[in-house]
Tab-separated table of C-alpha atoms in Angstrom:
chain	number	residue	atom	x	y	z
A	1	MET	CA	-11.896	-22.535	53.026
A	2	PRO	CA	-11.862	-22.447	56.848
A	3	LEU	CA	-12.762	-19.035	58.280
A	4	LEU	CA	-9.423	-18.765	60.086
A	5	MET	CA	-7.584	-19.104	56.770
A	6	GLN	CA	-9.936	-16.609	55.060
A	7	LEU	CA	-9.238	-14.044	57.768
A	8	PHE	CA	-5.502	-14.560	57.481
A	9	LEU	CA	-5.539	-14.279	53.679
A	10	SER	CA	-7.800	-11.198	53.669
A	11	PHE	CA	-5.540	-9.338	56.061
A	12	PHE	CA	-2.426	-10.608	54.289
A	13	LYS	CA	-3.801	-8.975	51.108
A	14	ILE	CA	-4.511	-5.769	53.025
A	15	GLY	CA	-0.934	-5.765	54.344
A	16	LEU	CA	0.524	-6.590	50.929
A	17	PHE	CA	-1.200	-3.770	49.033
A	18	GLY	CA	-1.414	-1.234	51.850
A	19	PHE	CA	0.956	1.363	50.461
A	20	GLY	CA	0.961	4.616	52.422
A	21	GLY	CA	-0.107	2.898	55.666
A	22	GLY	CA	-2.865	4.119	57.986
A	23	TYR	CA	-5.777	5.806	56.275
A	24	ALA	CA	-4.591	4.537	52.890
A	25	MET	CA	-5.292	0.991	54.110
A	26	VAL	CA	-8.842	1.877	55.116
A	27	SER	CA	-10.096	1.429	51.521
A	28	LEU	CA	-8.539	-2.031	51.342
A	29	ILE	CA	-10.004	-3.121	54.671
A	30	GLN	CA	-13.413	-1.740	53.674
A	31	ASP	CA	-13.295	-3.711	50.410
A	32	GLU	CA	-12.538	-6.998	52.201
A	33	LEU	CA	-15.195	-6.373	54.868
A	34	THR	CA	-17.888	-5.679	52.266
A	35	PHE	CA	-16.845	-8.678	50.187
A	36	HIS	CA	-17.105	-11.102	53.105
A	37	GLY	CA	-19.925	-9.259	54.890
A	38	TRP	CA	-17.944	-9.375	58.130
A	39	LEU	CA	-18.856	-5.967	59.529
A	40	SER	CA	-21.286	-3.130	58.798
A	41	MET	CA	-19.788	0.135	57.519
A	42	LYS	CA	-21.064	1.945	60.626
A	43	THR	CA	-19.249	-0.418	62.959
A	44	PHE	CA	-16.120	-0.064	60.817
A	45	VAL	CA	-16.222	3.750	61.141
A	46	ASP	CA	-16.626	3.262	64.915
A	47	ILE	CA	-13.514	1.060	64.916
A	48	ILE	CA	-11.540	3.735	63.074
A	49	ALA	CA	-12.591	6.206	65.784
A	50	ILE	CA	-11.520	3.733	68.481
A	51	ALA	CA	-8.254	3.128	66.616
A	52	GLU	CA	-7.626	6.857	66.559
A	53	MET	CA	-8.226	7.177	70.303
A	54	THR	CA	-6.103	4.166	71.265
A	55	PRO	CA	-2.384	3.800	70.545
A	56	GLY	CA	-1.057	1.885	67.568
A	57	PRO	CA	-1.543	1.632	63.820
A	58	ILE	CA	-5.047	1.472	62.299
A	59	ALA	CA	-4.146	-1.716	60.397
A	60	ILE	CA	-3.346	-3.613	63.592
A	61	ASN	CA	-6.317	-2.189	65.461
A	62	SER	CA	-8.849	-3.092	62.785
A	63	GLY	CA	-7.226	-6.486	62.192
A	64	THR	CA	-7.532	-7.350	65.864
A	65	PHE	CA	-11.115	-6.045	66.131
A	66	VAL	CA	-12.462	-7.648	62.951
A	67	GLY	CA	-10.649	-10.917	63.698
A	68	TYR	CA	-12.185	-11.022	67.170
A	69	LYS	CA	-15.695	-10.252	65.870
A	70	VAL	CA	-15.474	-13.009	63.254
A	71	LEU	CA	-13.719	-15.754	65.195
A	72	SER	CA	-12.894	-14.472	68.718
A	73	PHE	CA	-9.334	-14.777	70.064
A	74	LEU	CA	-7.860	-17.035	67.357
A	75	GLY	CA	-9.449	-14.820	64.709
A	76	ALA	CA	-7.810	-11.733	66.236
A	77	ILE	CA	-4.386	-13.425	66.168
A	78	SER	CA	-4.804	-14.711	62.643
A	79	ALA	CA	-5.882	-11.329	61.195
A	80	THR	CA	-3.174	-9.414	63.054
A	81	VAL	CA	-0.406	-11.803	62.011
A	82	GLY	CA	-1.819	-11.723	58.474
A	83	VAL	CA	-1.624	-7.936	58.179
A	84	VAL	CA	1.953	-7.794	59.553
A	85	ALA	CA	3.390	-10.781	57.631
A	86	PRO	CA	3.818	-9.016	54.236
A	87	SER	CA	5.660	-6.110	55.919
A	88	PHE	CA	7.901	-8.618	57.633
A	89	ILE	CA	8.853	-10.420	54.432
A	90	LEU	CA	9.188	-7.279	52.297
A	91	VAL	CA	11.097	-5.111	54.777
A	92	ILE	CA	13.651	-7.839	55.528
A	93	THR	CA	14.128	-8.548	51.819
A	94	LEU	CA	14.460	-4.854	51.107
A	95	ALA	CA	16.943	-4.347	53.954
A	96	HIS	CA	19.411	-6.431	51.904
A	97	PHE	CA	19.012	-4.459	48.697
A	98	PHE	CA	18.287	-1.103	50.264
A	99	GLU	CA	21.056	0.930	48.594
A	100	LYS	CA	20.060	-0.354	45.164
A	101	VAL	CA	16.363	0.121	45.747
A	102	LYS	CA	16.784	3.672	47.024
A	103	GLU	CA	18.491	4.765	43.782
A	104	SER	CA	16.374	2.690	41.412
A	105	PRO	CA	14.521	4.792	38.809
A	106	TYR	CA	11.942	1.988	38.476
A	107	VAL	CA	11.003	2.057	42.153
A	108	ASN	CA	10.804	5.848	42.118
A	109	ALA	CA	8.689	5.793	38.943
A	110	MET	CA	6.234	3.397	40.580
A	111	LEU	CA	6.094	5.489	43.745
A	112	ASP	CA	5.358	8.624	41.680
A	113	PHE	CA	2.039	7.137	40.614
A	114	LEU	CA	1.328	5.282	43.840
A	115	ARG	CA	1.115	8.609	45.678
A	116	PRO	CA	-1.900	10.012	43.783
A	117	ALA	CA	-3.497	6.540	43.903
A	118	VAL	CA	-3.119	6.502	47.688
A	119	ILE	CA	-4.613	9.993	47.993
A	120	GLY	CA	-7.488	8.923	45.729
A	121	LEU	CA	-8.112	5.853	47.900
A	122	ILE	CA	-8.110	7.937	51.089
A	123	LEU	CA	-10.552	10.472	49.615
A	124	ALA	CA	-12.732	7.644	48.268
A	125	ALA	CA	-12.867	6.157	51.781
A	126	ALA	CA	-13.880	9.549	53.185
A	127	ILE	CA	-16.644	9.895	50.580
A	128	SER	CA	-18.077	6.407	51.088
A	129	PHE	CA	-18.002	6.757	54.887
A	130	GLY	CA	-19.615	10.159	54.441
A	131	GLU	CA	-22.553	8.502	52.700
A	132	SER	CA	-23.262	6.306	55.745
A	133	SER	CA	-22.133	8.684	58.503
A	134	LEU	CA	-23.349	12.138	57.464
A	135	VAL	CA	-27.032	11.442	58.010
A	136	ASP	CA	-28.285	15.002	58.607
A	137	TRP	CA	-27.183	18.654	58.746
A	138	LYS	CA	-25.787	18.152	62.266
A	139	GLY	CA	-23.397	15.560	60.889
A	140	PHE	CA	-22.227	17.911	58.138
A	141	LEU	CA	-21.722	20.638	60.744
A	142	ILE	CA	-19.567	18.381	62.934
A	143	ALA	CA	-17.524	17.155	59.957
A	144	GLY	CA	-16.978	20.706	58.703
A	145	GLY	CA	-15.988	21.888	62.167
A	146	VAL	CA	-13.453	19.090	62.635
A	147	PHE	CA	-11.941	19.677	59.176
A	148	LEU	CA	-11.574	23.402	59.902
A	149	ALA	CA	-10.060	22.689	63.329
A	150	MET	CA	-7.472	20.373	61.736
A	151	LEU	CA	-6.692	23.021	59.114
A	152	LYS	CA	-6.482	26.084	61.342
A	153	THR	CA	-5.613	24.910	64.869
A	154	LYS	CA	-3.187	22.518	66.522
A	155	ILE	CA	-5.876	20.609	68.459
A	156	SER	CA	-5.042	16.894	68.455
A	157	PRO	CA	-7.327	14.515	66.518
A	158	ILE	CA	-7.912	12.536	69.740
A	159	LEU	CA	-9.305	15.605	71.495
A	160	LEU	CA	-11.429	16.443	68.428
A	161	ILE	CA	-12.997	12.967	68.551
A	162	VAL	CA	-13.758	13.396	72.243
A	163	ILE	CA	-15.345	16.812	71.568
A	164	ALA	CA	-17.350	15.375	68.645
A	165	GLY	CA	-18.571	12.604	70.970
A	166	ALA	CA	-19.712	15.181	73.544
A	167	VAL	CA	-21.453	17.201	70.811
A	168	GLY	CA	-23.133	13.983	69.667
A	169	ILE	CA	-24.495	13.309	73.159
A	170	ILE	CA	-25.933	16.842	73.282
A	171	LEU	CA	-27.395	16.870	69.748
A	172	TYR	CA	-28.735	13.319	69.360
B	1	MET	CA	20.905	-18.450	72.113
B	2	THR	CA	23.369	-16.804	74.479
B	3	ASP	CA	22.301	-14.956	77.570
B	4	THR	CA	23.512	-11.547	76.351
B	5	LYS	CA	21.735	-11.942	73.036
B	6	PHE	CA	18.530	-12.832	74.823
B	7	ARG	CA	18.892	-9.735	76.995
B	8	GLU	CA	19.436	-7.579	73.889
B	9	LEU	CA	16.330	-9.055	72.288
B	10	PHE	CA	14.328	-8.305	75.405
B	11	LYS	CA	15.568	-4.700	75.372
B	12	ILE	CA	14.443	-4.325	71.741
B	13	PHE	CA	11.074	-5.837	72.612
B	14	ILE	CA	10.534	-3.512	75.602
B	15	THR	CA	11.622	-0.405	73.684
B	16	PHE	CA	9.186	-1.068	70.831
B	17	PHE	CA	6.451	-2.084	73.263
B	18	LYS	CA	6.808	1.385	74.804
B	19	ILE	CA	6.695	2.988	71.362
B	20	GLY	CA	3.548	1.008	70.541
B	21	LEU	CA	1.947	1.910	73.851
B	22	PHE	CA	2.473	5.654	73.779
B	23	THR	CA	1.931	6.608	70.163
B	24	PHE	CA	-1.532	7.762	69.312
B	25	GLY	CA	-2.562	8.609	65.780
B	26	GLY	CA	-0.228	5.998	64.321
B	27	GLY	CA	2.043	6.318	61.305
B	28	PHE	CA	3.861	9.583	60.937
B	29	ALA	CA	2.968	10.741	64.437
B	30	MET	CA	5.181	7.918	65.718
B	31	ILE	CA	8.357	8.990	63.908
B	32	PRO	CA	9.610	11.569	66.444
B	33	ILE	CA	8.990	9.131	69.320
B	34	ILE	CA	10.804	6.287	67.576
B	35	GLU	CA	13.678	8.663	66.782
B	36	LYS	CA	13.989	9.712	70.419
B	37	GLU	CA	14.108	6.117	71.686
B	38	VAL	CA	16.258	4.564	68.982
B	39	VAL	CA	18.657	7.368	68.019
B	40	GLU	CA	18.966	9.538	71.123
B	41	LYS	CA	18.332	7.197	74.040
B	42	HIS	CA	19.782	3.869	72.881
B	43	GLY	CA	22.087	5.071	70.092
B	44	TRP	CA	21.177	1.969	68.080
B	45	VAL	CA	21.372	3.813	64.750
B	46	ASP	CA	22.682	7.214	63.708
B	47	LYS	CA	20.542	9.966	62.253
B	48	ASP	CA	21.399	9.066	58.621
B	49	LYS	CA	20.415	5.433	59.043
B	50	PHE	CA	17.222	6.613	60.691
B	51	LEU	CA	16.371	8.767	57.672
B	52	ASP	CA	16.985	5.682	55.501
B	53	THR	CA	14.522	3.863	57.716
B	54	ILE	CA	11.868	6.480	57.029
B	55	SER	CA	12.364	6.280	53.278
B	56	ILE	CA	12.276	2.480	53.249
B	57	THR	CA	8.937	2.473	55.050
B	58	GLN	CA	7.509	4.519	52.214
B	59	THR	CA	8.604	2.086	49.510
B	60	VAL	CA	7.009	-0.882	51.271
B	61	PRO	CA	3.299	-1.462	51.908
B	62	GLY	CA	2.008	-1.783	55.449
B	63	ALA	CA	1.753	0.279	58.617
B	64	VAL	CA	4.608	2.771	58.897
B	65	ALA	CA	5.345	2.038	62.572
B	66	ILE	CA	5.460	-1.732	61.992
B	67	ASN	CA	7.753	-1.362	58.983
B	68	MET	CA	10.139	0.891	60.905
B	69	ALA	CA	10.215	-1.514	63.851
B	70	ILE	CA	10.991	-4.477	61.564
B	71	PHE	CA	13.746	-2.601	59.695
B	72	LEU	CA	15.415	-1.308	62.860
B	73	GLY	CA	15.100	-4.640	64.689
B	74	TYR	CA	16.568	-6.470	61.708
B	75	ASN	CA	19.532	-4.114	61.531
B	76	LEU	CA	20.214	-4.627	65.231
B	77	LEU	CA	19.877	-8.386	65.675
B	78	GLY	CA	18.828	-9.997	62.405
B	79	PHE	CA	15.665	-12.058	62.053
B	80	PHE	CA	14.965	-12.401	65.779
B	81	GLY	CA	15.599	-8.704	66.307
B	82	ALA	CA	12.958	-7.950	63.653
B	83	LEU	CA	10.554	-10.386	65.299
B	84	ALA	CA	11.076	-8.902	68.787
B	85	ALA	CA	10.544	-5.349	67.484
B	86	ALA	CA	7.448	-6.254	65.437
B	87	ILE	CA	5.765	-8.127	68.294
B	88	GLY	CA	6.732	-5.369	70.712
B	89	VAL	CA	5.228	-2.551	68.664
B	90	ALA	CA	2.030	-4.470	67.796
B	91	LEU	CA	1.289	-6.032	71.193
B	92	PRO	CA	-0.077	-2.952	73.037
B	93	SER	CA	-2.674	-2.263	70.296
B	94	PHE	CA	-3.539	-5.944	70.174
B	95	ILE	CA	-4.234	-6.151	73.910
B	96	ILE	CA	-6.132	-2.845	74.138
B	97	ILE	CA	-8.332	-3.542	71.093
B	98	LEU	CA	-9.001	-7.075	72.301
B	99	LEU	CA	-10.297	-5.700	75.614
B	100	ILE	CA	-12.491	-3.192	73.752
B	101	ALA	CA	-13.760	-5.829	71.313
B	102	VAL	CA	-14.718	-8.152	74.177
B	103	SER	CA	-16.868	-5.480	75.815
B	104	PHE	CA	-17.995	-3.711	72.614
B	105	ASN	CA	-21.486	-5.247	72.494
B	106	GLN	CA	-22.293	-4.178	76.045
B	107	PHE	CA	-21.298	-0.560	75.714
B	108	SER	CA	-22.346	-0.092	72.082
B	109	ASN	CA	-25.994	-0.739	73.015
B	110	ASN	CA	-25.890	2.036	75.589
B	111	GLN	CA	-27.976	5.058	74.483
B	112	ILE	CA	-25.342	7.633	75.465
B	113	VAL	CA	-22.570	5.738	73.667
B	114	GLN	CA	-24.784	5.534	70.571
B	115	SER	CA	-25.365	9.299	70.634
B	116	ALA	CA	-21.643	9.904	71.109
B	117	PHE	CA	-20.843	7.767	68.051
B	118	MET	CA	-23.437	9.719	66.028
B	119	GLY	CA	-21.177	12.723	66.623
B	120	ILE	CA	-17.904	10.820	66.288
B	121	ARG	CA	-18.626	9.266	62.862
B	122	PRO	CA	-18.746	12.622	61.016
B	123	ALA	CA	-15.534	13.601	62.835
B	124	VAL	CA	-13.814	10.469	61.519
B	125	VAL	CA	-14.977	11.292	57.976
B	126	ALA	CA	-13.416	14.748	58.375
B	127	LEU	CA	-10.149	13.308	59.740
B	128	ILE	CA	-9.819	10.922	56.796
B	129	ALA	CA	-10.635	13.672	54.283
B	130	TYR	CA	-8.071	15.899	55.975
B	131	ALA	CA	-5.396	13.160	55.763
B	132	GLY	CA	-5.967	12.993	51.988
B	133	TYR	CA	-5.875	16.770	51.679
B	134	LYS	CA	-2.659	17.006	53.724
B	135	LEU	CA	-0.865	14.349	51.666
B	136	SER	CA	-1.778	16.081	48.426
B	137	GLY	CA	0.393	19.010	49.559
B	138	ASN	CA	3.521	16.809	49.439
B	139	ILE	CA	3.200	15.962	45.768
B	140	ASP	CA	4.723	17.664	42.753
B	141	TRP	CA	1.471	17.580	40.775
B	142	SER	CA	1.854	17.107	37.015
B	143	SER	CA	-1.221	16.872	34.781
B	144	LEU	CA	-0.654	13.098	34.441
B	145	LEU	CA	-0.735	12.645	38.209
B	146	VAL	CA	-3.921	14.725	38.508
B	147	ILE	CA	-5.533	12.552	35.814
B	148	PHE	CA	-4.498	9.450	37.758
B	149	LEU	CA	-6.060	10.841	40.935
B	150	VAL	CA	-9.355	11.479	39.107
B	151	VAL	CA	-9.241	7.994	37.557
B	152	THR	CA	-8.702	6.502	41.033
B	153	LEU	CA	-11.666	8.400	42.489
B	154	VAL	CA	-14.009	7.493	39.620
B	155	GLY	CA	-12.799	3.889	39.574
B	156	ARG	CA	-13.250	3.437	43.284
B	157	ILE	CA	-16.445	5.379	43.986
B	158	ILE	CA	-18.481	5.023	40.807
B	159	LEU	CA	-17.191	1.723	39.393
B	160	GLY	CA	-16.322	0.125	42.739
B	161	ILE	CA	-12.970	-1.215	41.517
B	162	SER	CA	-10.914	-2.999	44.178
B	163	PRO	CA	-8.094	-0.868	45.673
B	164	ILE	CA	-5.706	-3.714	44.806
B	165	TYR	CA	-6.231	-3.182	41.062
B	166	ILE	CA	-5.843	0.568	41.514
B	167	ILE	CA	-2.507	0.062	43.329
B	168	LEU	CA	-1.313	-2.372	40.630
B	169	ALA	CA	-2.415	0.035	37.871
B	170	ALA	CA	-0.500	2.856	39.589
B	171	GLY	CA	2.731	0.831	39.674
B	172	ILE	CA	2.416	-0.285	36.050
B	173	THR	CA	1.548	3.226	34.847
B	174	GLY	CA	4.587	4.580	36.686
B	175	LEU	CA	6.869	2.047	34.991
B	176	ALA	CA	5.328	2.694	31.568
B	177	VAL	CA	5.657	6.479	31.874
B	178	ASN	CA	9.265	6.024	32.996
B	179	TYR	CA	9.993	3.717	30.039
B	180	PHE	CA	8.557	6.068	27.418
B	181	SER	CA	10.172	9.196	28.844
B	182	GLU	CA	13.555	7.413	28.816
B	183	ARG	CA	13.062	6.361	25.193
B	184	LYS	CA	12.204	9.921	24.315
B	185	MET	CA	15.367	11.159	26.020
B	186	ASP	CA	17.473	8.521	24.246
B	187	LYS	CA	16.094	9.651	20.897
B	188	GLN	CA	16.847	13.286	21.683
B	189	ASN	CA	20.372	12.393	22.746
B	190	ASN	CA	20.944	10.361	19.592
B	191	GLY	CA	19.609	13.242	17.510
B	192	GLU	CA	22.166	15.585	19.002
B	193	VAL	CA	25.016	13.206	18.098
């Protein structure tokens, strides 16, 4: 299969199964990247940091970045369109049946179990990134500090990333 | 296409371009900004319809901001409205990331940038872990749901099962649990009669 088509299909799959958006999609993207060997896990974590510091959804940001790395400009377009296309089809379809869908016990029953699955996928992503990113005690210290800051203060995640970057320059 | 319709489409495009350009953190962080533009400033939808928009984005896979843009654009001007909104909200990220990707190799080899990323990577791990922790507060945990969470973690981390199968299993389990609890209720109701 041509690479352009592979990129499109991979990101179409990510868009199609990416319930919960954002961080929930990270597991899906990671799975596709490992399968195709498109990007190292370290670079992927760097992209998530960049995505967090730049505007826009993580799905679009990583689609554009990975697409560009694999096949430059056309790759970026193909991955980005791929990740948005399922939303486009599903949201427009759903807009027609919205009242029915909202009340449907079947949809709500599925969502009940999708929620813990999404949380599990997010935590799994955190754990597997932890394995490659927490290389020494300094890393654990930074991670613990950021988690505590999110829990106890109102400091924005963007600022926390900037601070972590400054701490990194001092410590490493 | 008439001139007025084209102007309306352009207005939708520009509004969502602005939303895409100024919302950091993605997803739920974007909701108040979208509400301000779409409900308060342009009066395109009322508050109730906007709440519907939020709930529809949670039933559909994909990025929350993109889904909201498509739903709102579609309600305003049909297919082309959805297209204008989707392109508008995605374009700023696309351009910015493209610029970063083009220059990534140059600045990622820089020693200072490498040290900075050594500090940033653990921070990202913490942010993702926190997102999972925060979401778990919104759930009415039953023992079945806790079991499903553990199964997801074991399946993903130890067995390396694809997230797609985990998502499919979640949907099917939800339907099955719903089916059996309804049967149980039917039986109880019949017993009473």
